[in-house]
């Protein structure tokens, strides 16, 4: 039987790797690397660095595949996500069938934690349900960008006894959020913090958390929203893309 390990590698700092992840890395014969284009080469480099640093006394190899992209522009968001996941499923099936022999162990190195805004687990479950590949898999949790954000700002995610909501920039912009006083926003392509009605709300913003490029900004939206927009624009020019997360805390 083939075995797959879905290993959370933390959201940027190689020191975020847990002891459980180190043990898992040392069981893998073939690491599947999904190439997301030149601007995201640093993400692939970090995965290679993690393997070099933590794998001892074992030979392993990498099998690279181009990661399919979501169609953008004038298309229905849910349809484009379904299409993307179908394309990813085909890529994963090919990797598992062609690159792994019976009895071998394959590894997916998932950014942050595999349970948070990541499709790897969902895709593997879909492949198993289709019956087109047979394998067993395990999930190893990792430190999410949400935890990294809270740690770097030295702020608790919740206020005492209250709940937290974790959502996307898209949902914030559409007003599809609850009335929680602590809202964590990820995957924001549109500067959605400008849409928050009460601009006295505090924002704890972090980009490229845990990496040498990390940027942190904290303050009331009234005071820092424009600065964050400027910094995001400049970061996009410098790095080719932006990777940021923020906590909104109502007054
Ligand atoms: C596809 S989700 C993956 C989340 C990941 N599984 C996790 O546990 O953090 C990508 C989003 O995570 C957030 N993110 C991931 N790593 C980050 C980092 N180092 N700094 C800031 N935000 C990050 C950003 O909101 C980004 O748009």
PDB file of C-alpha atoms and ligand atoms in Angstrom:
ATOM      1  CA  UNK A   1       0.000   0.000   0.000  1.00  0.00           C
ATOM      2  CA  UNK A   2       1.197   3.544  -0.750  1.00  0.00           C
ATOM      3  CA  UNK A   3       1.233   5.979   2.183  1.00  0.00           C
ATOM      4  CA  UNK A   4       0.919   9.754   2.044  1.00  0.00           C
ATOM      5  CA  UNK A   5       1.854  12.240   4.750  1.00  0.00           C
ATOM      6  CA  UNK A   6       0.246  15.680   4.629  1.00  0.00           C
ATOM      7  CA  UNK A   7       2.689  17.677   6.699  1.00  0.00           C
ATOM      8  CA  UNK A   8       1.948  21.177   8.002  1.00  0.00           C
ATOM      9  CA  UNK A   9       5.243  23.084   7.784  1.00  0.00           C
ATOM     10  CA  UNK A  10       4.141  26.302   9.512  1.00  0.00           C
ATOM     11  CA  UNK A  11       3.529  29.636   7.847  1.00  0.00           C
ATOM     12  CA  UNK A  12       6.980  30.954   7.007  1.00  0.00           C
ATOM     13  CA  UNK A  13       9.634  30.426   9.655  1.00  0.00           C
ATOM     14  CA  UNK A  14      11.480  27.069   9.365  1.00  0.00           C
ATOM     15  CA  UNK A  15      11.530  27.062  13.188  1.00  0.00           C
ATOM     16  CA  UNK A  16       7.734  26.672  13.164  1.00  0.00           C
ATOM     17  CA  UNK A  17       8.207  22.977  12.291  1.00  0.00           C
ATOM     18  CA  UNK A  18       6.963  20.709  15.097  1.00  0.00           C
ATOM     19  CA  UNK A  19       8.769  17.604  16.382  1.00  0.00           C
ATOM     20  CA  UNK A  20       5.936  15.498  14.903  1.00  0.00           C
ATOM     21  CA  UNK A  21       6.575  17.109  11.502  1.00  0.00           C
ATOM     22  CA  UNK A  22      10.332  16.399  11.762  1.00  0.00           C
ATOM     23  CA  UNK A  23       9.581  12.711  12.438  1.00  0.00           C
ATOM     24  CA  UNK A  24       7.176  12.651   9.491  1.00  0.00           C
ATOM     25  CA  UNK A  25       9.707  14.330   7.139  1.00  0.00           C
ATOM     26  CA  UNK A  26      12.128  11.530   7.970  1.00  0.00           C
ATOM     27  CA  UNK A  27       9.654   8.878   6.727  1.00  0.00           C
ATOM     28  CA  UNK A  28       9.147  10.320   3.234  1.00  0.00           C
ATOM     29  CA  UNK A  29      10.645   8.823   0.033  1.00  0.00           C
ATOM     30  CA  UNK A  30       9.195  11.349  -2.430  1.00  0.00           C
ATOM     31  CA  UNK A  31       8.136  14.944  -1.703  1.00  0.00           C
ATOM     32  CA  UNK A  32       5.542  16.374  -4.068  1.00  0.00           C
ATOM     33  CA  UNK A  33       6.257  20.041  -4.772  1.00  0.00           C
ATOM     34  CA  UNK A  34       3.607  22.174  -6.440  1.00  0.00           C
ATOM     35  CA  UNK A  35       5.192  24.955  -8.474  1.00  0.00           C
ATOM     36  CA  UNK A  36       3.071  28.145  -8.350  1.00  0.00           C
ATOM     37  CA  UNK A  37       5.197  30.294 -10.693  1.00  0.00           C
ATOM     38  CA  UNK A  38       8.336  32.386 -10.445  1.00  0.00           C
ATOM     39  CA  UNK A  39       7.076  34.949  -7.933  1.00  0.00           C
ATOM     40  CA  UNK A  40       6.360  32.145  -5.462  1.00  0.00           C
ATOM     41  CA  UNK A  41       9.758  30.434  -5.834  1.00  0.00           C
ATOM     42  CA  UNK A  42      10.560  31.448  -2.253  1.00  0.00           C
ATOM     43  CA  UNK A  43       7.798  29.125  -1.027  1.00  0.00           C
ATOM     44  CA  UNK A  44       9.389  26.170  -2.855  1.00  0.00           C
ATOM     45  CA  UNK A  45      12.844  27.218  -1.595  1.00  0.00           C
ATOM     46  CA  UNK A  46      11.587  27.159   1.997  1.00  0.00           C
ATOM     47  CA  UNK A  47      10.298  23.606   1.525  1.00  0.00           C
ATOM     48  CA  UNK A  48      13.683  22.473   0.175  1.00  0.00           C
ATOM     49  CA  UNK A  49      15.450  24.248   3.061  1.00  0.00           C
ATOM     50  CA  UNK A  50      13.194  22.481   5.578  1.00  0.00           C
ATOM     51  CA  UNK A  51      14.058  19.075   4.053  1.00  0.00           C
ATOM     52  CA  UNK A  52      17.802  19.837   4.038  1.00  0.00           C
ATOM     53  CA  UNK A  53      17.707  21.077   7.598  1.00  0.00           C
ATOM     54  CA  UNK A  54      15.582  18.382   9.237  1.00  0.00           C
ATOM     55  CA  UNK A  55      16.062  15.158   7.259  1.00  0.00           C
ATOM     56  CA  UNK A  56      18.958  13.092   8.559  1.00  0.00           C
ATOM     57  CA  UNK A  57      20.343   9.761   7.312  1.00  0.00           C
ATOM     58  CA  UNK A  58      17.791   9.198   4.597  1.00  0.00           C
ATOM     59  CA  UNK A  59      17.612   9.561   0.841  1.00  0.00           C
ATOM     60  CA  UNK A  60      14.587  11.251  -0.636  1.00  0.00           C
ATOM     61  CA  UNK A  61      13.703  12.975  -3.848  1.00  0.00           C
ATOM     62  CA  UNK A  62      11.390  15.727  -5.080  1.00  0.00           C
ATOM     63  CA  UNK A  63       8.725  15.309  -7.747  1.00  0.00           C
ATOM     64  CA  UNK A  64       7.618  18.693  -9.060  1.00  0.00           C
ATOM     65  CA  UNK A  65       4.377  19.512 -10.816  1.00  0.00           C
ATOM     66  CA  UNK A  66       2.912  22.766 -12.043  1.00  0.00           C
ATOM     67  CA  UNK A  67       0.124  23.839  -9.713  1.00  0.00           C
ATOM     68  CA  UNK A  68      -3.052  24.671 -11.676  1.00  0.00           C
ATOM     69  CA  UNK A  69      -4.275  28.293 -11.266  1.00  0.00           C
ATOM     70  CA  UNK A  70      -7.808  29.509 -10.553  1.00  0.00           C
ATOM     71  CA  UNK A  71      -9.394  31.309 -13.501  1.00  0.00           C
ATOM     72  CA  UNK A  72      -9.806  34.995 -12.549  1.00  0.00           C
ATOM     73  CA  UNK A  73     -11.768  37.901 -13.964  1.00  0.00           C
ATOM     74  CA  UNK A  74     -15.378  37.673 -15.038  1.00  0.00           C
ATOM     75  CA  UNK A  75     -16.125  34.122 -13.836  1.00  0.00           C
ATOM     76  CA  UNK A  76     -18.277  32.709 -11.032  1.00  0.00           C
ATOM     77  CA  UNK A  77     -15.981  32.308  -8.000  1.00  0.00           C
ATOM     78  CA  UNK A  78     -17.405  28.956  -6.826  1.00  0.00           C
ATOM     79  CA  UNK A  79     -17.306  27.495 -10.342  1.00  0.00           C
ATOM     80  CA  UNK A  80     -13.672  28.586 -10.764  1.00  0.00           C
ATOM     81  CA  UNK A  81     -12.751  27.004  -7.395  1.00  0.00           C
ATOM     82  CA  UNK A  82     -14.466  23.716  -8.390  1.00  0.00           C
ATOM     83  CA  UNK A  83     -12.585  23.726 -11.726  1.00  0.00           C
ATOM     84  CA  UNK A  84      -9.327  24.407  -9.916  1.00  0.00           C
ATOM     85  CA  UNK A  85      -9.868  21.552  -7.470  1.00  0.00           C
ATOM     86  CA  UNK A  86     -10.681  19.140 -10.315  1.00  0.00           C
ATOM     87  CA  UNK A  87      -7.440  20.132 -12.081  1.00  0.00           C
ATOM     88  CA  UNK A  88      -5.485  19.742  -8.830  1.00  0.00           C
ATOM     89  CA  UNK A  89      -7.070  16.326  -8.288  1.00  0.00           C
ATOM     90  CA  UNK A  90      -5.802  15.158 -11.695  1.00  0.00           C
ATOM     91  CA  UNK A  91      -2.303  16.458 -10.898  1.00  0.00           C
ATOM     92  CA  UNK A  92      -2.277  14.716  -7.504  1.00  0.00           C
ATOM     93  CA  UNK A  93      -3.517  11.444  -9.043  1.00  0.00           C
ATOM     94  CA  UNK A  94      -0.760  11.555 -11.639  1.00  0.00           C
ATOM     95  CA  UNK A  95       1.903  12.188  -8.984  1.00  0.00           C
ATOM     96  CA  UNK A  96       0.651   9.375  -6.753  1.00  0.00           C
ATOM     97  CA  UNK A  97       0.318   6.897  -9.650  1.00  0.00           C
ATOM     98  CA  UNK A  98       3.543   7.748 -11.508  1.00  0.00           C
ATOM     99  CA  UNK A  99       6.003   8.889  -8.865  1.00  0.00           C
ATOM    100  CA  UNK A 100       5.322   6.522  -5.973  1.00  0.00           C
ATOM    101  CA  UNK A 101       5.790   2.745  -5.868  1.00  0.00           C
ATOM    102  CA  UNK A 102       3.859   0.352  -3.702  1.00  0.00           C
ATOM    103  CA  UNK A 103       5.150   0.465  -0.103  1.00  0.00           C
ATOM    104  CA  UNK A 104       6.689   3.929  -0.561  1.00  0.00           C
ATOM    105  CA  UNK A 105       5.772   7.076   1.350  1.00  0.00           C
ATOM    106  CA  UNK A 106       4.911  10.377  -0.366  1.00  0.00           C
ATOM    107  CA  UNK A 107       4.854  13.771   1.341  1.00  0.00           C
ATOM    108  CA  UNK A 108       2.880  16.939   0.734  1.00  0.00           C
ATOM    109  CA  UNK A 109       4.454  19.921   2.528  1.00  0.00           C
ATOM    110  CA  UNK A 110       1.508  22.165   3.278  1.00  0.00           C
ATOM    111  CA  UNK A 111       2.002  25.826   4.148  1.00  0.00           C
ATOM    112  CA  UNK A 112       0.812  26.593   7.689  1.00  0.00           C
ATOM    113  CA  UNK A 113      -1.729  23.965   8.748  1.00  0.00           C
ATOM    114  CA  UNK A 114      -3.450  21.610   6.268  1.00  0.00           C
ATOM    115  CA  UNK A 115      -6.857  22.217   7.925  1.00  0.00           C
ATOM    116  CA  UNK A 116      -6.972  25.971   7.273  1.00  0.00           C
ATOM    117  CA  UNK A 117      -7.837  27.301   3.792  1.00  0.00           C
ATOM    118  CA  UNK A 118      -5.978  24.485   2.070  1.00  0.00           C
ATOM    119  CA  UNK A 119      -7.464  21.925  -0.302  1.00  0.00           C
ATOM    120  CA  UNK A 120      -4.960  19.046   0.065  1.00  0.00           C
ATOM    121  CA  UNK A 121      -7.055  16.987   2.519  1.00  0.00           C
ATOM    122  CA  UNK A 122     -10.267  17.582   0.540  1.00  0.00           C
ATOM    123  CA  UNK A 123      -8.577  16.530  -2.714  1.00  0.00           C
ATOM    124  CA  UNK A 124      -7.067  13.350  -1.234  1.00  0.00           C
ATOM    125  CA  UNK A 125     -10.482  12.402   0.214  1.00  0.00           C
ATOM    126  CA  UNK A 126     -12.052  12.970  -3.229  1.00  0.00           C
ATOM    127  CA  UNK A 127      -9.419  10.783  -4.921  1.00  0.00           C
ATOM    128  CA  UNK A 128     -10.020   7.987  -2.397  1.00  0.00           C
ATOM    129  CA  UNK A 129     -13.786   8.288  -2.910  1.00  0.00           C
ATOM    130  CA  UNK A 130     -13.320   8.023  -6.696  1.00  0.00           C
ATOM    131  CA  UNK A 131     -11.527   4.684  -6.244  1.00  0.00           C
ATOM    132  CA  UNK A 132      -8.955   5.656  -8.894  1.00  0.00           C
ATOM    133  CA  UNK A 133      -5.965   5.403  -6.498  1.00  0.00           C
ATOM    134  CA  UNK A 134      -5.454   3.395  -3.319  1.00  0.00           C
ATOM    135  CA  UNK A 135      -3.407   4.809  -0.449  1.00  0.00           C
ATOM    136  CA  UNK A 136      -3.510   5.552   3.255  1.00  0.00           C
ATOM    137  CA  UNK A 137      -2.825   9.041   4.529  1.00  0.00           C
ATOM    138  CA  UNK A 138      -2.001  10.882   7.739  1.00  0.00           C
ATOM    139  CA  UNK A 139      -2.203  14.590   8.578  1.00  0.00           C
ATOM    140  CA  UNK A 140       0.427  16.347  10.676  1.00  0.00           C
ATOM    141  CA  UNK A 141      -0.727  19.749  11.985  1.00  0.00           C
ATOM    142  CA  UNK A 142       1.326  22.928  11.567  1.00  0.00           C
ATOM    143  CA  UNK A 143       1.470  26.488  12.904  1.00  0.00           C
ATOM    144  CA  UNK A 144      -0.984  28.629  10.966  1.00  0.00           C
ATOM    145  CA  UNK A 145      -0.495  32.201   9.767  1.00  0.00           C
ATOM    146  CA  UNK A 146      -3.234  33.118  12.269  1.00  0.00           C
ATOM    147  CA  UNK A 147      -1.131  31.874  15.185  1.00  0.00           C
ATOM    148  CA  UNK A 148       1.966  33.556  13.741  1.00  0.00           C
ATOM    149  CA  UNK A 149       0.053  36.852  13.453  1.00  0.00           C
ATOM    150  CA  UNK A 150      -1.124  36.721  17.084  1.00  0.00           C
ATOM    151  CA  UNK A 151       2.334  35.805  18.347  1.00  0.00           C
ATOM    152  CA  UNK A 152       4.148  38.518  16.392  1.00  0.00           C
ATOM    153  CA  UNK A 153       1.705  41.203  17.579  1.00  0.00           C
ATOM    154  CA  UNK A 154       1.636  39.707  21.108  1.00  0.00           C
ATOM    155  CA  UNK A 155      -2.178  39.817  21.081  1.00  0.00           C
ATOM    156  CA  UNK A 156      -4.758  37.153  22.073  1.00  0.00           C
ATOM    157  CA  UNK A 157      -7.107  36.213  19.231  1.00  0.00           C
ATOM    158  CA  UNK A 158     -10.264  36.385  21.370  1.00  0.00           C
ATOM    159  CA  UNK A 159     -11.453  38.789  24.031  1.00  0.00           C
ATOM    160  CA  UNK A 160     -12.401  37.118  27.347  1.00  0.00           C
ATOM    161  CA  UNK A 161     -15.067  34.436  26.850  1.00  0.00           C
ATOM    162  CA  UNK A 162     -15.970  35.671  23.326  1.00  0.00           C
ATOM    163  CA  UNK A 163     -15.747  33.929  19.965  1.00  0.00           C
ATOM    164  CA  UNK A 164     -13.445  34.501  16.981  1.00  0.00           C
ATOM    165  CA  UNK A 165     -14.411  34.311  13.326  1.00  0.00           C
ATOM    166  CA  UNK A 166     -11.878  33.440  10.628  1.00  0.00           C
ATOM    167  CA  UNK A 167     -12.933  34.489   7.156  1.00  0.00           C
ATOM    168  CA  UNK A 168     -11.786  35.728   3.750  1.00  0.00           C
ATOM    169  CA  UNK A 169     -11.345  39.240   2.365  1.00  0.00           C
ATOM    170  CA  UNK A 170     -14.044  38.390  -0.175  1.00  0.00           C
ATOM    171  CA  UNK A 171     -16.629  37.700   2.560  1.00  0.00           C
ATOM    172  CA  UNK A 172     -15.638  40.794   4.545  1.00  0.00           C
ATOM    173  CA  UNK A 173     -16.048  42.974   1.440  1.00  0.00           C
ATOM    174  CA  UNK A 174     -19.492  41.432   0.818  1.00  0.00           C
ATOM    175  CA  UNK A 175     -20.578  42.117   4.444  1.00  0.00           C
ATOM    176  CA  UNK A 176     -20.950  38.358   5.022  1.00  0.00           C
ATOM    177  CA  UNK A 177     -19.470  38.301   8.529  1.00  0.00           C
ATOM    178  CA  UNK A 178     -20.982  37.852  11.990  1.00  0.00           C
ATOM    179  CA  UNK A 179     -21.045  40.565  14.661  1.00  0.00           C
ATOM    180  CA  UNK A 180     -18.081  39.057  16.533  1.00  0.00           C
ATOM    181  CA  UNK A 181     -15.648  41.522  18.093  1.00  0.00           C
ATOM    182  CA  UNK A 182     -12.641  39.520  16.820  1.00  0.00           C
ATOM    183  CA  UNK A 183     -12.461  38.827  13.101  1.00  0.00           C
ATOM    184  CA  UNK A 184      -9.421  37.279  11.406  1.00  0.00           C
ATOM    185  CA  UNK A 185      -9.204  37.936   7.662  1.00  0.00           C
ATOM    186  CA  UNK A 186      -7.151  35.894   5.200  1.00  0.00           C
ATOM    187  CA  UNK A 187      -6.891  35.746   1.406  1.00  0.00           C
ATOM    188  CA  UNK A 188      -7.690  39.434   0.959  1.00  0.00           C
ATOM    189  CA  UNK A 189      -7.000  40.518  -2.617  1.00  0.00           C
ATOM    190  CA  UNK A 190      -8.968  43.764  -2.390  1.00  0.00           C
ATOM    191  CA  UNK A 191      -8.021  45.840   0.701  1.00  0.00           C
ATOM    192  CA  UNK A 192     -11.351  44.824   2.244  1.00  0.00           C
ATOM    193  CA  UNK A 193     -10.547  46.470   5.614  1.00  0.00           C
ATOM    194  CA  UNK A 194     -11.700  49.751   3.971  1.00  0.00           C
ATOM    195  CA  UNK A 195     -15.253  48.285   4.016  1.00  0.00           C
ATOM    196  CA  UNK A 196     -15.418  48.002   7.829  1.00  0.00           C
ATOM    197  CA  UNK A 197     -18.194  50.342   9.023  1.00  0.00           C
ATOM    198  CA  UNK A 198     -16.555  51.391  12.305  1.00  0.00           C
ATOM    199  CA  UNK A 199     -13.137  52.790  11.407  1.00  0.00           C
ATOM    200  CA  UNK A 200     -12.345  53.031  15.161  1.00  0.00           C
ATOM    201  CA  UNK A 201     -11.822  49.236  14.888  1.00  0.00           C
ATOM    202  CA  UNK A 202      -8.234  48.199  15.616  1.00  0.00           C
ATOM    203  CA  UNK A 203      -6.318  46.234  12.982  1.00  0.00           C
ATOM    204  CA  UNK A 204      -3.370  43.939  13.680  1.00  0.00           C
ATOM    205  CA  UNK A 205      -1.924  43.425  10.212  1.00  0.00           C
ATOM    206  CA  UNK A 206       0.963  41.133   9.223  1.00  0.00           C
ATOM    207  CA  UNK A 207       2.569  40.325   5.887  1.00  0.00           C
ATOM    208  CA  UNK A 208       5.096  37.560   5.086  1.00  0.00           C
ATOM    209  CA  UNK A 209       4.886  36.544   8.760  1.00  0.00           C
ATOM    210  CA  UNK A 210       7.798  34.517  10.076  1.00  0.00           C
ATOM    211  CA  UNK A 211       9.970  35.290   7.036  1.00  0.00           C
ATOM    212  CA  UNK A 212      12.815  37.805   6.672  1.00  0.00           C
ATOM    213  CA  UNK A 213      10.364  40.052   4.734  1.00  0.00           C
ATOM    214  CA  UNK A 214       7.848  40.248   7.611  1.00  0.00           C
ATOM    215  CA  UNK A 215       5.958  43.559   8.019  1.00  0.00           C
ATOM    216  CA  UNK A 216       3.690  44.359  10.997  1.00  0.00           C
ATOM    217  CA  UNK A 217       1.310  47.319  11.364  1.00  0.00           C
ATOM    218  CA  UNK A 218      -1.106  47.932  14.248  1.00  0.00           C
ATOM    219  CA  UNK A 219      -3.515  50.788  14.944  1.00  0.00           C
ATOM    220  CA  UNK A 220      -7.065  52.074  14.449  1.00  0.00           C
ATOM    221  CA  UNK A 221      -8.314  51.697  10.873  1.00  0.00           C
ATOM    222  CA  UNK A 222      -8.841  55.466  10.815  1.00  0.00           C
ATOM    223  CA  UNK A 223      -5.131  55.955  11.367  1.00  0.00           C
ATOM    224  CA  UNK A 224      -3.444  53.068   9.507  1.00  0.00           C
ATOM    225  CA  UNK A 225      -5.747  51.767   6.732  1.00  0.00           C
ATOM    226  CA  UNK A 226      -4.226  54.030   4.069  1.00  0.00           C
ATOM    227  CA  UNK A 227      -0.703  53.158   5.192  1.00  0.00           C
ATOM    228  CA  UNK A 228      -1.516  49.423   4.936  1.00  0.00           C
ATOM    229  CA  UNK A 229      -2.878  49.930   1.425  1.00  0.00           C
ATOM    230  CA  UNK A 230       0.340  51.759   0.418  1.00  0.00           C
ATOM    231  CA  UNK A 231       2.560  49.072   1.970  1.00  0.00           C
ATOM    232  CA  UNK A 232       0.566  46.296   0.253  1.00  0.00           C
ATOM    233  CA  UNK A 233       0.934  48.007  -3.126  1.00  0.00           C
ATOM    234  CA  UNK A 234       4.695  48.440  -2.668  1.00  0.00           C
ATOM    235  CA  UNK A 235       5.071  44.813  -1.478  1.00  0.00           C
ATOM    236  CA  UNK A 236       3.229  43.564  -4.571  1.00  0.00           C
ATOM    237  CA  UNK A 237       5.704  45.458  -6.759  1.00  0.00           C
ATOM    238  CA  UNK A 238       8.726  44.200  -4.781  1.00  0.00           C
ATOM    239  CA  UNK A 239       7.721  40.542  -4.318  1.00  0.00           C
ATOM    240  CA  UNK A 240       5.236  40.022  -7.172  1.00  0.00           C
ATOM    241  CA  UNK A 241       2.469  39.025  -4.724  1.00  0.00           C
ATOM    242  CA  UNK A 242       1.218  39.734  -1.225  1.00  0.00           C
ATOM    243  CA  UNK A 243       0.722  37.236   1.597  1.00  0.00           C
ATOM    244  CA  UNK A 244      -0.996  38.946   4.535  1.00  0.00           C
ATOM    245  CA  UNK A 245      -3.433  38.238   7.339  1.00  0.00           C
ATOM    246  CA  UNK A 246      -5.082  40.554   9.853  1.00  0.00           C
ATOM    247  CA  UNK A 247      -7.125  40.599  13.030  1.00  0.00           C
ATOM    248  CA  UNK A 248      -9.904  43.197  13.348  1.00  0.00           C
ATOM    249  CA  UNK A 249     -10.863  44.019  16.943  1.00  0.00           C
ATOM    250  CA  UNK A 250     -14.003  46.075  17.472  1.00  0.00           C
ATOM    251  CA  UNK A 251     -13.791  48.823  20.129  1.00  0.00           C
TER     252      UNK A 251
HETATM  253  C1  LIG B   1      -4.359  29.438   0.939  1.00  0.00           C
HETATM  254  S1  LIG B   1      -4.279  30.208   2.500  1.00  0.00           S
HETATM  255  C2  LIG B   1      -3.249  29.093   3.371  1.00  0.00           C
HETATM  256  C3  LIG B   1      -3.326  29.244   4.859  1.00  0.00           C
HETATM  257  C4  LIG B   1      -2.391  28.287   5.592  1.00  0.00           C
HETATM  258  N1  LIG B   1      -2.819  26.914   5.430  1.00  0.00           N
HETATM  259  C5  LIG B   1      -2.262  28.612   7.070  1.00  0.00           C
HETATM  260  O1  LIG B   1      -2.399  27.688   7.886  1.00  0.00           O
HETATM  261  O2  LIG B   1      -1.976  29.760   7.403  1.00  0.00           O
HETATM  262  C6  LIG B   1      -3.205  31.541   2.108  1.00  0.00           C
HETATM  263  C7  LIG B   1      -3.474  32.736   2.994  1.00  0.00           C
HETATM  264  O3  LIG B   1      -2.909  32.504   4.273  1.00  0.00           O
HETATM  265  C8  LIG B   1      -2.399  33.692   4.804  1.00  0.00           C
HETATM  266  N2  LIG B   1      -0.959  33.511   5.046  1.00  0.00           N
HETATM  267  C9  LIG B   1      -0.276  32.376   4.898  1.00  0.00           C
HETATM  268  N3  LIG B   1       0.988  32.519   5.277  1.00  0.00           N
HETATM  269  C10 LIG B   1       1.132  33.798   5.694  1.00  0.00           C
HETATM  270  C11 LIG B   1       2.214  34.547   6.219  1.00  0.00           C
HETATM  271  N4  LIG B   1       3.418  33.999   6.406  1.00  0.00           N
HETATM  272  N5  LIG B   1       1.995  35.840   6.526  1.00  0.00           N
HETATM  273  C12 LIG B   1       0.775  36.410   6.366  1.00  0.00           C
HETATM  274  N6  LIG B   1      -0.277  35.739   5.886  1.00  0.00           N
HETATM  275  C13 LIG B   1      -0.121  34.441   5.551  1.00  0.00           C
HETATM  276  C14 LIG B   1      -2.704  34.809   3.800  1.00  0.00           C
HETATM  277  O4  LIG B   1      -3.941  35.377   4.150  1.00  0.00           O
HETATM  278  C15 LIG B   1      -2.815  34.023   2.514  1.00  0.00           C
HETATM  279  O5  LIG B   1      -3.633  34.712   1.584  1.00  0.00           O
END
